[in-house]
Amino acid sequence: MKILSWNINGLRTLKRPLKETLDSFNADIICFQETKVSRSLLEEELAIVEGYSSYYSFPRWQSGYSGVATYCRDSCQPERAEEGLSGLITGQNCHDDSLGFNGNFKEFTSQELMLLDAEGRAVVTSHEVQCNKKVEKLVIINVYCPRADPEKPERADFKLRFYYLLQKRAEKLVQNGFHVIIVGDLNTAHKPIDHCDPGDEVEFSLRPDRLWLSSFLGECSPNEDNNKEHDITFIDTFRHFNKSHTEAFTCWMTSTGARQTNYGTRLDYILCNRNFISHVMSSIILPEIKGSDHCPIAIELRCDPVASRRCPSLCTKYWLEFVGKQQKLSLFLRQPVQVTAQITDFQPVNSYIPKRRANSHSETVSKKKQNVQKISQKSITSFFVPQTSTLQTTIPSKQGILDSVDNSTNSNLNIFTTIDHHYSSKNSASSCYSNPHMLFSHTACVSDDEKSVNIIPSGSSETSMICSHDAESDCNSDGNLSSQSSTKSFSLKCENITKNFLQKSTYCVLEETDEQYQNPSFTLNTTKNNQCQEYHINNQMEKQKQLWKSVLCGPQPPPLCKGHKEPCVLKTVKKQGPNNGRQFFTCAHPEGRAENPEAKCNHFQWVNPPKVKGKR
């Protein structure tokens, strides 16, 4: 039988599915601490896992804080389960799952007991195990003890009261004939060997939480009489098998990268009562398993689990939100998903739909498709197009610029325009655009009787540019277009807009002939002008880039640390006080022992040193 414990630092932060994680441990009982999940946010994938039964304890006052969970294989299904150490929470819900402890102690008031259990720090499960062909009762206490915050003195008292309640509950269970195993994060490094930087050993051992742990394990504290008799109730299983093992840590600071140099503390324990230590085969630490600031710990027992016939009522599979009898409030607050039906052409099966009905249906669909108008977003430049005077010019048509006006028309109308700000035309019909955005949107009209194309810039009511149709285009003998008579409007898209359109101050649409396009000197001059303008644009952009670099110079490079001569890292003071929010440089190496050359050196430098006031 194998029992594993791990401070997971957030159950929802697991990178793999929970079932895959549980199976990888190959353990019968898995105890998680610091799950950081409340019941309202617990997902079914975490609460109900195939092959396991789970038991949770949640904080009552604060969400995303504390919390423990115990997962048991079906082969190790518990007989009873309780939430909390006092037994009051489970006693109020189901008296049948009580382990014979109702919290009636003179040292605690009922209000204090409820406060100690309100943070979701303990789950108690009772099992039957077969040891040496004898069935024994074994209780697993999965616990996450409070942390003594130096800035909150009242939390130190709360921690000691929680320890005292844990001790009373465990001793009571042993007196009632149970074997007890306490697993979890006790938030205390017991001895100097369990700490990376203990300092003075005498002062280290005099802290109240360490004094309690020494007393709980039946060891003499430095200020007590060595001849005093102690009732050794519980034993640290890891130190029982590894008395002198150094640097055996289970917790590291992730902010300083201390895990790389194994600069941490041993805060996680598996304790058992003295009479049960003979059934423990081994107790190990698993630092190779990552995913949290803690690593798992585990023990193996010379016992075989005996599964119970039914799960206790605390099991998550009995919760109403997971059995379909009650829905979560969050389901009613979700926005309904709107499904938009899309009309598509399809041919119904004739064996199920009559032919007349199928034809009418397809006609209806085709009519609906014709009525659907595609709404496209306008370009922002269309709102800045001014109204201009009429532009009219006659330009021979070329191939491939205008699409066909109608499906029945096979002729192609083509427009050729040449833009040059150095060219001056004698034709009074040519005019200049003072705004380049006018080229972005036009409307063209084809008239049968005039054999021309009217191009109306957007925003204009009566301006047009008439482009004559090519003599070689498809026309009738009378000179009319072969298309059916009707004036159609369509959109002329400007696909290629070069840098010349954006930099010129005036844009002239001029009348050009085929000889001009075929003249090599005309093409050469245009290419040279484009190259000059491109060089001018790049030169201006480079000047602006250098100007902005001089204004926004960016942060200065970090200094080099004294120990390794490598760039430092920038950090910010988050602790409340006069230096809160200030930035400083420190060594980028992970924290470690001073004799370790790969560890962090003592380099420290403020970004903005405090000003020294001059003497008056």
Coordinates of C-alpha atoms in Angstrom, one line a residue:
M1 CA 0.0 0.0 0.0
K2 CA 1.4 3.4 -1.0
I3 CA 0.4 6.9 0.3
L4 CA 1.5 10.0 -1.5
S5 CA 1.2 13.7 -0.4
W6 CA 1.9 16.8 -2.5
N7 CA 1.3 20.5 -2.0
I8 CA 0.0 21.1 -5.5
N9 CA -0.2 25.0 -5.2
G10 CA -3.4 25.1 -7.3
L11 CA -5.2 22.0 -8.6
R12 CA -6.2 23.7 -11.8
T13 CA -2.5 24.4 -12.7
L14 CA -1.8 20.8 -13.6
K15 CA -0.3 20.5 -17.1
R16 CA -1.7 17.0 -17.6
P17 CA -5.3 15.6 -17.1
L18 CA -5.9 14.8 -13.4
K19 CA -6.5 11.1 -14.1
E20 CA -3.2 10.8 -15.9
T21 CA -1.5 12.5 -13.0
L22 CA -3.0 10.3 -10.4
D23 CA -2.2 7.1 -12.4
S24 CA 1.4 8.2 -12.8
F25 CA 1.9 8.2 -9.0
N26 CA 0.9 4.5 -8.8
A27 CA -0.4 5.2 -5.2
D28 CA -3.5 4.0 -3.4
I29 CA -4.2 7.3 -1.6
I30 CA -3.1 10.7 -3.0
C31 CA -3.4 13.7 -0.7
F32 CA -3.3 17.2 -2.2
Q33 CA -2.8 20.5 -0.2
E34 CA -3.4 24.0 -1.3
T35 CA -5.8 23.2 -4.0
K36 CA -7.0 26.8 -4.3
V37 CA -10.4 26.0 -5.5
S38 CA -13.9 26.6 -4.1
R39 CA -16.9 24.3 -4.5
S40 CA -18.7 26.7 -6.9
L41 CA -15.6 26.7 -9.2
L42 CA -14.9 23.0 -9.0
E43 CA -15.2 21.3 -12.4
E44 CA -16.6 17.8 -12.7
E45 CA -13.4 16.6 -14.4
L46 CA -11.5 17.4 -11.1
A47 CA -14.2 16.2 -8.7
I48 CA -15.1 12.9 -10.3
V49 CA -12.2 10.8 -11.7
E50 CA -12.8 7.3 -13.0
G51 CA -11.3 4.7 -10.7
Y52 CA -11.1 7.1 -7.7
S53 CA -13.3 8.6 -5.0
S54 CA -12.5 12.1 -3.9
Y55 CA -13.1 14.1 -0.7
Y56 CA -12.6 17.9 -0.5
S57 CA -12.4 20.6 2.1
F58 CA -12.9 24.2 1.0
P59 CA -12.3 27.6 2.6
R60 CA -15.5 29.2 3.8
W61 CA -14.5 32.8 3.6
Q62 CA -12.0 33.3 0.9
S63 CA -12.0 31.8 -2.7
G64 CA -8.8 30.5 -4.3
Y65 CA -7.1 30.0 -1.0
S66 CA -6.0 27.0 1.0
G67 CA -8.1 23.8 0.5
V68 CA -7.2 20.1 0.6
A69 CA -8.3 17.0 -1.3
T70 CA -7.9 13.3 -0.9
Y71 CA -8.2 10.8 -3.8
C72 CA -8.6 7.1 -3.0
R73 CA -8.5 4.3 -5.4
D74 CA -11.6 2.1 -5.6
S75 CA -9.5 -0.7 -4.1
C76 CA -8.8 1.5 -1.1
Q77 CA -12.3 3.1 -0.7
P78 CA -12.7 4.6 2.8
E79 CA -15.4 3.7 5.3
R80 CA -15.9 7.2 6.7
A81 CA -14.7 10.7 5.8
E82 CA -14.8 14.0 7.6
E83 CA -14.1 17.6 6.7
G84 CA -12.1 19.5 9.3
L85 CA -10.5 18.4 12.5
S86 CA -13.2 19.2 15.0
G87 CA -15.9 16.9 13.4
L88 CA -18.5 19.7 13.7
I89 CA -18.9 20.3 9.9
T90 CA -19.5 16.6 9.1
G91 CA -21.6 16.1 12.2
Q92 CA -24.0 18.8 11.1
N93 CA -24.4 17.2 7.6
C94 CA -24.2 13.5 8.3
H95 CA -23.8 12.0 11.8
D96 CA -23.2 8.5 10.4
D97 CA -19.7 9.4 9.0
S98 CA -18.5 10.7 12.3
L99 CA -15.4 9.0 13.7
G100 CA -16.5 9.3 17.3
F101 CA -15.2 12.8 18.0
N102 CA -17.7 15.7 18.4
G103 CA -15.2 18.4 19.4
N104 CA -16.2 18.7 23.0
F105 CA -13.0 19.9 24.5
K106 CA -12.7 22.4 27.3
E107 CA -9.7 24.0 25.6
F108 CA -11.8 25.2 22.7
T109 CA -15.1 26.9 22.3
S110 CA -17.5 25.8 19.5
Q111 CA -16.9 29.2 17.8
E112 CA -13.2 28.7 17.8
L113 CA -13.5 25.2 16.4
M114 CA -15.6 26.5 13.6
L115 CA -13.0 29.2 12.8
L116 CA -10.2 26.7 12.8
D117 CA -12.1 24.5 10.3
A118 CA -13.4 27.3 8.2
E119 CA -10.2 27.7 6.1
G120 CA -10.5 24.2 4.5
R121 CA -7.3 22.8 5.9
A122 CA -8.1 19.1 6.8
V123 CA -9.8 16.0 5.5
V124 CA -10.0 12.8 7.6
T125 CA -10.6 9.4 6.1
S126 CA -10.9 6.0 7.8
H127 CA -9.8 2.8 6.1
E128 CA -9.4 -0.9 6.8
V129 CA -6.1 -2.5 6.1
Q130 CA -4.8 -6.0 6.5
C131 CA -1.5 -6.2 8.3
N132 CA 0.0 -9.6 9.1
K133 CA -3.3 -11.3 8.3
K134 CA -5.0 -9.0 10.8
V135 CA -7.5 -6.2 9.9
E136 CA -6.5 -2.9 11.4
K137 CA -8.3 0.5 11.3
L138 CA -6.2 3.2 9.8
V139 CA -7.0 6.9 9.7
I140 CA -5.4 9.3 7.2
I141 CA -5.4 13.0 8.2
N142 CA -4.6 15.1 5.2
V143 CA -3.7 18.5 6.6
Y144 CA -2.4 21.9 5.4
C145 CA -1.3 23.9 8.4
P146 CA -1.4 27.7 8.5
R147 CA 1.6 29.9 7.9
A148 CA 2.8 32.3 10.5
D149 CA 3.0 35.7 8.6
P150 CA 5.5 38.0 10.3
E151 CA 3.4 41.0 9.4
K152 CA 0.3 39.5 11.1
P153 CA 1.0 38.4 14.6
E154 CA -2.5 37.0 15.1
R155 CA -1.7 34.4 12.5
A156 CA 1.1 32.9 14.7
D157 CA -1.5 32.3 17.5
F158 CA -3.9 30.9 14.9
K159 CA -1.2 28.5 13.7
L160 CA -0.4 27.2 17.3
R161 CA -4.1 26.7 18.0
F162 CA -4.4 24.7 14.8
Y163 CA -1.4 22.6 15.9
Y164 CA -3.0 22.0 19.3
L165 CA -6.3 20.9 17.7
L166 CA -4.5 18.5 15.4
Q167 CA -2.6 17.0 18.3
K168 CA -5.8 16.5 20.4
R169 CA -7.6 14.9 17.5
A170 CA -4.8 12.5 16.6
E171 CA -4.3 11.5 20.2
K172 CA -8.0 10.9 20.6
L173 CA -8.1 8.6 17.6
V174 CA -5.2 6.6 18.9
Q175 CA -6.9 6.2 22.3
N176 CA -10.0 4.9 20.4
G177 CA -8.0 2.1 18.8
F178 CA -7.1 3.7 15.4
H179 CA -3.7 3.8 13.8
V180 CA -3.1 7.4 12.6
I181 CA -1.0 8.7 9.7
I182 CA -0.7 12.5 9.4
V183 CA 0.4 13.7 5.9
G184 CA 0.7 17.1 4.4
D185 CA 2.4 20.5 4.7
L186 CA 3.0 21.4 8.3
N187 CA 4.7 24.7 7.3
T188 CA 7.5 24.3 9.8
A189 CA 11.1 23.1 9.4
H190 CA 11.7 21.0 12.4
K191 CA 15.5 20.9 12.9
P192 CA 18.4 22.8 11.5
I193 CA 19.1 19.9 9.1
D194 CA 15.7 20.6 7.5
H195 CA 16.6 24.2 6.6
C196 CA 19.1 25.6 4.1
D197 CA 20.0 28.6 6.3
P198 CA 19.1 27.8 9.9
G199 CA 21.5 30.4 11.5
D200 CA 22.0 30.0 15.2
E201 CA 20.8 26.5 16.1
V202 CA 19.7 27.4 19.6
E203 CA 17.7 30.4 18.5
F204 CA 16.3 28.3 15.6
S205 CA 14.9 25.6 17.9
L206 CA 13.3 28.1 20.3
R207 CA 10.6 29.2 17.9
P208 CA 7.1 28.2 19.3
D209 CA 6.0 26.1 16.3
R210 CA 9.2 24.1 16.4
L211 CA 8.9 23.6 20.1
W212 CA 5.4 22.2 19.5
L213 CA 6.6 19.8 16.8
S214 CA 9.4 18.5 19.1
S215 CA 6.9 18.0 21.8
F216 CA 4.4 16.2 19.4
L217 CA 7.2 13.9 18.3
G218 CA 8.2 13.2 21.9
E219 CA 11.6 14.9 21.7
C220 CA 13.2 17.1 24.3
S221 CA 13.5 20.7 23.5
P222 CA 16.6 22.6 24.5
N223 CA 15.0 24.4 27.4
E224 CA 13.4 21.3 28.9
D225 CA 14.7 18.7 31.3
N226 CA 16.2 15.7 29.5
N227 CA 15.2 13.4 32.4
K228 CA 11.5 14.3 31.8
E229 CA 9.5 11.4 30.5
H230 CA 7.8 11.9 27.2
D231 CA 5.0 9.9 25.6
I232 CA 6.3 9.4 22.1
T233 CA 3.0 9.3 20.2
F234 CA 4.1 10.1 16.7
I235 CA 7.2 9.6 14.6
D236 CA 8.7 11.4 11.6
T237 CA 8.9 8.6 9.1
F238 CA 11.5 10.2 6.9
R239 CA 13.9 10.9 9.7
H240 CA 13.2 7.4 11.0
F241 CA 14.8 5.9 7.9
N242 CA 17.1 8.8 7.0
K243 CA 18.5 10.2 10.3
S244 CA 21.5 12.1 8.9
H245 CA 20.4 12.8 5.3
T246 CA 21.3 16.4 4.6
E247 CA 19.7 18.8 2.0
A248 CA 16.6 16.7 1.9
F249 CA 14.2 19.6 1.1
T250 CA 10.6 19.6 -0.1
C251 CA 10.0 23.3 -0.7
W252 CA 11.9 26.0 -2.7
M253 CA 11.3 29.7 -3.5
T254 CA 10.4 29.8 -7.2
S255 CA 11.0 33.6 -7.4
T256 CA 14.7 33.1 -6.8
G257 CA 15.2 29.9 -8.7
A258 CA 16.4 28.2 -5.5
R259 CA 15.3 24.7 -6.7
Q260 CA 18.2 24.7 -9.2
T261 CA 20.7 24.9 -6.4
N262 CA 18.6 22.9 -3.9
Y263 CA 18.4 25.8 -1.5
G264 CA 15.1 25.1 0.4
T265 CA 13.4 23.7 3.4
R266 CA 11.6 20.5 4.5
L267 CA 8.0 21.5 5.3
D268 CA 6.1 18.4 4.2
Y269 CA 5.9 15.4 6.6
I270 CA 4.4 12.0 7.0
L271 CA 3.9 11.2 10.6
C272 CA 2.5 8.0 12.1
N273 CA 1.8 6.8 15.6
R274 CA 4.6 4.8 17.3
N275 CA 2.8 1.4 17.3
F276 CA 2.4 1.6 13.5
I277 CA 6.0 2.4 12.5
S278 CA 6.8 -1.4 12.2
H279 CA 4.3 -1.5 9.2
V280 CA 6.1 1.3 7.3
M281 CA 8.6 0.0 4.7
S282 CA 10.1 3.3 3.4
S283 CA 9.6 7.0 3.4
I284 CA 10.9 9.0 0.4
I285 CA 11.0 12.5 -1.1
L286 CA 10.4 12.9 -4.9
P287 CA 12.2 16.1 -5.9
E288 CA 12.2 15.0 -9.6
I289 CA 8.5 15.6 -9.9
K290 CA 7.9 19.3 -10.7
G291 CA 4.9 21.5 -11.2
S292 CA 4.8 23.3 -7.8
D293 CA 7.0 25.0 -5.4
H294 CA 6.8 21.8 -3.3
C295 CA 7.6 18.2 -4.3
P296 CA 5.7 15.1 -3.4
I297 CA 6.6 12.8 -0.5
A298 CA 5.4 9.1 -0.1
I299 CA 5.5 6.1 2.1
E300 CA 5.0 2.4 1.5
L301 CA 3.3 0.1 4.0
R302 CA 3.4 -3.6 4.6
C303 CA -0.4 -3.7 4.4
D304 CA -3.1 -4.5 1.9
P305 CA -6.1 -2.2 1.6
V306 CA -9.6 -3.4 2.2
A307 CA -12.2 -1.5 0.2
S308 CA -15.5 -0.4 1.8
R309 CA -18.8 -1.4 0.2
R310 CA -20.0 2.2 -0.2
C311 CA -18.4 5.6 -0.3
P312 CA -19.0 8.0 2.6
S313 CA -21.5 10.8 2.1
L314 CA -18.6 13.4 1.8
C315 CA -17.6 11.8 -1.6
T316 CA -18.0 14.3 -4.5
K317 CA -20.0 11.9 -6.6
Y318 CA -22.9 12.4 -4.2
W319 CA -22.9 16.2 -4.6
L320 CA -26.1 17.5 -6.2
E321 CA -24.4 19.5 -8.8
F322 CA -22.8 16.4 -10.2
V323 CA -25.7 14.0 -10.1
G324 CA -28.1 16.1 -12.2
K325 CA -30.4 17.2 -9.4
Q326 CA -29.1 20.7 -9.0
Q327 CA -27.5 23.1 -11.5
K328 CA -24.9 25.7 -10.8
L329 CA -26.0 29.3 -10.8
S330 CA -23.3 30.1 -13.4
L331 CA -25.2 28.1 -16.0
F332 CA -28.1 30.5 -15.8
L333 CA -25.8 33.5 -16.3
R334 CA -24.1 32.3 -19.4
Q335 CA -24.9 34.0 -22.7
P336 CA -26.9 31.8 -25.0
V337 CA -25.1 30.7 -28.2
Q338 CA -26.8 32.1 -31.3
V339 CA -26.6 29.8 -34.3
T340 CA -27.0 31.6 -37.6
A341 CA -28.5 29.5 -40.4
Q342 CA -26.7 29.8 -43.7
I343 CA -28.7 29.4 -46.9
T344 CA -27.0 26.9 -49.2
D345 CA -28.1 25.3 -52.5
F346 CA -28.9 21.6 -52.1
Q347 CA -31.0 19.1 -54.1
P348 CA -33.4 17.1 -51.9
V349 CA -33.8 13.4 -52.3
N350 CA -36.6 12.7 -54.7
S351 CA -37.7 9.6 -52.9
Y352 CA -38.7 11.7 -49.8
I353 CA -39.8 15.0 -51.4
P354 CA -42.0 15.3 -54.5
K355 CA -40.4 16.8 -57.6
R356 CA -42.8 19.7 -57.8
R357 CA -42.0 20.5 -54.1
A358 CA -38.3 20.1 -54.7
N359 CA -38.4 22.5 -57.6
S360 CA -40.4 25.1 -55.7
H361 CA -38.1 24.8 -52.8
S362 CA -35.0 25.3 -54.9
E363 CA -36.7 28.3 -56.5
T364 CA -37.5 29.8 -53.1
V365 CA -33.9 29.3 -52.0
S366 CA -32.5 30.9 -55.1
K367 CA -34.9 33.9 -54.6
K368 CA -33.7 34.2 -51.0
K369 CA -30.1 34.1 -52.2
Q370 CA -30.8 36.9 -54.7
N371 CA -32.4 39.0 -52.0
V372 CA -29.4 38.6 -49.6
Q373 CA -27.2 41.7 -49.9
K374 CA -23.6 41.5 -48.9
I375 CA -22.8 44.3 -46.5
S376 CA -19.1 45.2 -46.7
Q377 CA -17.3 47.6 -44.5
K378 CA -16.4 50.9 -46.1
S379 CA -12.9 52.2 -46.1
I380 CA -12.2 55.1 -43.8
T381 CA -10.9 57.1 -46.8
S382 CA -14.4 57.2 -48.3
F383 CA -15.5 59.6 -45.7
F384 CA -12.9 62.1 -46.6
V385 CA -13.6 62.3 -50.4
P386 CA -14.6 65.9 -51.3
Q387 CA -17.1 66.8 -54.0
T388 CA -15.3 67.8 -57.2
S389 CA -16.1 69.1 -60.6
T390 CA -16.7 66.9 -63.6
L391 CA -13.8 65.1 -65.3
Q392 CA -14.2 63.9 -68.8
T393 CA -11.7 62.3 -71.1
T394 CA -11.7 59.8 -74.0
I395 CA -9.4 56.9 -73.5
P396 CA -9.0 53.8 -75.7
S397 CA -9.9 50.5 -74.0
K398 CA -7.4 47.8 -73.2
Q399 CA -7.7 44.2 -72.0
G400 CA -8.1 43.1 -68.4
I401 CA -9.1 46.2 -66.3
L402 CA -12.9 46.4 -66.2
D403 CA -15.1 43.4 -65.7
S404 CA -18.0 42.6 -68.0
V405 CA -21.0 44.9 -67.4
D406 CA -23.6 42.2 -67.8
N407 CA -23.5 38.4 -67.9
S408 CA -24.8 38.6 -71.5
T409 CA -22.1 41.0 -72.6
N410 CA -18.8 39.5 -73.7
S411 CA -17.0 42.7 -74.3
N412 CA -14.4 44.1 -72.0
L413 CA -14.2 47.8 -71.1
N414 CA -10.7 48.9 -70.2
I415 CA -9.4 52.1 -68.8
F416 CA -5.9 53.3 -69.0
T417 CA -4.8 56.3 -66.9
T418 CA -1.3 57.8 -66.6
I419 CA -0.5 59.9 -63.6
D420 CA 2.5 62.3 -63.7
H421 CA 2.9 65.5 -61.7
H422 CA 5.6 66.8 -64.1
Y423 CA 3.2 66.6 -67.1
S424 CA 1.1 69.6 -68.1
S425 CA -1.8 69.0 -70.5
K426 CA -3.2 71.5 -73.0
N427 CA -6.6 69.8 -72.9
S428 CA -9.0 71.8 -70.9
A429 CA -11.0 68.7 -70.1
S430 CA -8.1 67.4 -67.9
S431 CA -8.1 68.5 -64.3
C432 CA -6.2 67.7 -61.1
Y433 CA -7.2 66.0 -58.0
S434 CA -6.0 67.8 -54.9
N435 CA -6.9 64.8 -52.7
P436 CA -5.3 61.4 -53.4
H437 CA -8.2 59.6 -51.6
M438 CA -10.5 60.4 -54.5
L439 CA -8.9 57.5 -56.4
F440 CA -10.1 55.0 -53.8
S441 CA -13.8 54.8 -54.8
H442 CA -15.6 55.4 -58.1
T443 CA -18.9 54.5 -59.7
A444 CA -19.0 53.7 -63.4
C445 CA -22.1 53.8 -65.7
V446 CA -22.3 52.3 -69.2
S447 CA -24.6 54.0 -71.7
D448 CA -25.6 52.2 -74.9
D449 CA -26.3 55.3 -77.0
E450 CA -23.2 57.2 -76.0
K451 CA -20.8 54.2 -76.3
S452 CA -19.0 55.4 -73.2
V453 CA -18.3 54.7 -69.6
N454 CA -19.1 57.4 -66.9
I455 CA -16.9 57.1 -63.8
I456 CA -18.3 59.1 -60.9
P457 CA -16.1 59.6 -57.9
S458 CA -17.9 58.8 -54.6
G459 CA -19.4 61.8 -52.9
S460 CA -20.1 63.6 -56.2
S461 CA -23.6 64.0 -57.6
E462 CA -22.8 65.0 -61.2
T463 CA -19.2 64.5 -61.9
S464 CA -18.2 61.9 -64.4
M465 CA -15.4 60.7 -66.6
I466 CA -16.4 59.4 -69.9
C467 CA -14.3 56.7 -71.4
S468 CA -15.0 55.7 -75.0
H469 CA -15.2 52.1 -76.1
D470 CA -12.5 50.7 -78.3
A471 CA -13.2 50.5 -82.0
E472 CA -12.1 46.9 -82.0
S473 CA -14.5 45.8 -79.2
D474 CA -17.6 43.7 -79.9
C475 CA -20.1 46.1 -81.5
N476 CA -23.0 45.8 -83.9
S477 CA -22.8 47.1 -87.5
D478 CA -24.6 50.2 -86.4
G479 CA -21.9 51.0 -83.9
N480 CA -24.0 50.0 -80.8
L481 CA -22.8 47.7 -78.1
S482 CA -23.8 44.1 -78.3
S483 CA -25.1 44.1 -74.7
Q484 CA -28.8 44.6 -74.0
S485 CA -29.9 48.2 -73.4
S486 CA -29.7 49.1 -69.7
T487 CA -27.4 51.3 -67.7
K488 CA -25.6 49.3 -65.0
S489 CA -23.5 50.6 -62.1
F490 CA -20.6 48.8 -60.7
S491 CA -17.6 49.4 -58.5
L492 CA -14.1 50.1 -59.9
K493 CA -11.5 48.7 -57.4
C494 CA -8.1 50.3 -57.1
E495 CA -5.8 47.4 -56.5
N496 CA -2.3 48.7 -56.8
I497 CA -1.6 52.1 -55.1
T498 CA 2.1 52.9 -55.0
K499 CA 4.0 55.3 -52.9
N500 CA 3.7 57.9 -55.7
F501 CA 0.0 58.3 -55.0
L502 CA 0.6 59.0 -51.3
Q503 CA 3.4 61.5 -51.7
K504 CA 2.3 63.7 -54.6
S505 CA 0.5 66.9 -53.8
T506 CA -1.6 66.9 -57.0
Y507 CA -2.9 64.0 -59.1
C508 CA -3.8 64.6 -62.7
V509 CA -5.8 62.2 -64.8
L510 CA -4.7 62.9 -68.4
E511 CA -5.6 61.7 -71.8
E512 CA -2.9 59.3 -73.2
T513 CA -2.7 57.4 -76.5
D514 CA -1.1 54.2 -77.5
E515 CA 2.0 55.9 -78.9
Q516 CA 2.8 57.3 -75.4
Y517 CA 2.7 53.9 -73.8
Q518 CA 4.8 52.4 -76.6
N519 CA 7.5 55.2 -76.3
P520 CA 10.6 53.9 -74.5
S521 CA 11.8 57.4 -73.5
F522 CA 8.4 58.1 -71.8
T523 CA 8.7 54.8 -69.8
L524 CA 12.3 55.5 -68.9
N525 CA 11.5 59.0 -67.5
T526 CA 8.7 57.6 -65.4
T527 CA 10.9 54.9 -64.0
K528 CA 13.6 57.4 -63.0
N529 CA 11.0 59.6 -61.3
N530 CA 9.7 56.7 -59.3
Q531 CA 13.2 55.7 -58.2
C532 CA 14.0 59.3 -57.1
Q533 CA 10.8 59.5 -55.2
E534 CA 11.3 56.2 -53.5
Y535 CA 14.8 57.2 -52.5
H536 CA 13.4 60.5 -51.1
I537 CA 10.8 58.6 -49.1
N538 CA 13.3 56.2 -47.6
N539 CA 15.6 59.0 -46.7
Q540 CA 12.8 60.9 -44.9
M541 CA 11.8 57.7 -43.0
E542 CA 15.4 57.1 -41.9
K543 CA 15.7 60.6 -40.6
Q544 CA 12.4 60.2 -38.6
K545 CA 13.6 56.9 -37.2
Q546 CA 16.9 58.5 -36.0
L547 CA 15.0 61.4 -34.5
W548 CA 12.7 59.1 -32.5
K549 CA 15.7 57.0 -31.4
S550 CA 17.3 60.2 -30.0
V551 CA 14.1 61.1 -28.2
L552 CA 13.1 57.6 -26.9
C553 CA 16.5 56.2 -26.1
G554 CA 15.0 53.3 -24.1
P555 CA 16.4 51.7 -20.9
Q556 CA 20.0 51.6 -20.2
P557 CA 21.8 48.2 -20.2
P558 CA 21.9 46.6 -16.7
P559 CA 25.1 46.7 -14.8
L560 CA 27.3 43.6 -14.3
C561 CA 27.2 41.8 -10.9
K562 CA 30.4 41.8 -8.8
G563 CA 30.6 38.0 -8.4
H564 CA 30.1 36.7 -11.9
K565 CA 30.5 39.8 -14.1
E566 CA 27.2 39.0 -15.8
P567 CA 24.2 41.3 -16.5
C568 CA 22.0 41.8 -13.5
V569 CA 18.2 41.5 -13.4
L570 CA 15.8 44.3 -12.5
K571 CA 13.4 43.7 -9.6
T572 CA 10.8 45.7 -7.7
V573 CA 10.3 46.0 -4.0
K574 CA 6.7 44.7 -3.2
K575 CA 7.0 44.7 0.6
Q576 CA 5.1 47.5 2.4
G577 CA 7.3 50.2 3.7
P578 CA 9.3 53.3 2.6
N579 CA 10.9 51.4 -0.3
N580 CA 7.7 49.9 -1.7
G581 CA 7.7 50.2 -5.5
R582 CA 11.4 51.0 -5.9
Q583 CA 13.5 49.1 -8.4
F584 CA 16.9 47.5 -7.9
F585 CA 19.4 45.4 -9.7
T586 CA 20.6 42.0 -8.3
C587 CA 22.5 39.0 -9.5
A588 CA 20.6 36.8 -12.0
H589 CA 21.9 33.5 -10.6
P590 CA 19.6 31.3 -8.5
E591 CA 19.8 31.6 -4.7
G592 CA 22.1 29.1 -3.0
R593 CA 24.8 28.6 -0.4
A594 CA 27.7 31.1 -0.3
E595 CA 30.3 28.4 -1.1
N596 CA 28.5 27.4 -4.3
P597 CA 30.1 29.3 -7.2
E598 CA 26.9 28.9 -9.3
A599 CA 24.8 30.5 -6.6
K600 CA 23.7 34.1 -6.4
C601 CA 26.3 36.7 -5.3
N602 CA 25.5 39.5 -2.9
H603 CA 25.4 42.2 -5.6
F604 CA 22.7 44.9 -4.9
Q605 CA 22.2 48.2 -6.6
W606 CA 19.3 50.7 -6.5
V607 CA 18.1 52.0 -9.9
N608 CA 17.7 55.5 -8.4
P609 CA 19.8 55.8 -5.2
P610 CA 18.2 57.9 -2.5
K611 CA 19.3 61.5 -2.3
V612 CA 21.5 62.4 0.6
K613 CA 20.5 65.6 2.3
G614 CA 23.2 68.1 2.8
K615 CA 24.3 69.3 6.2
R616 CA 23.1 72.7 7.1

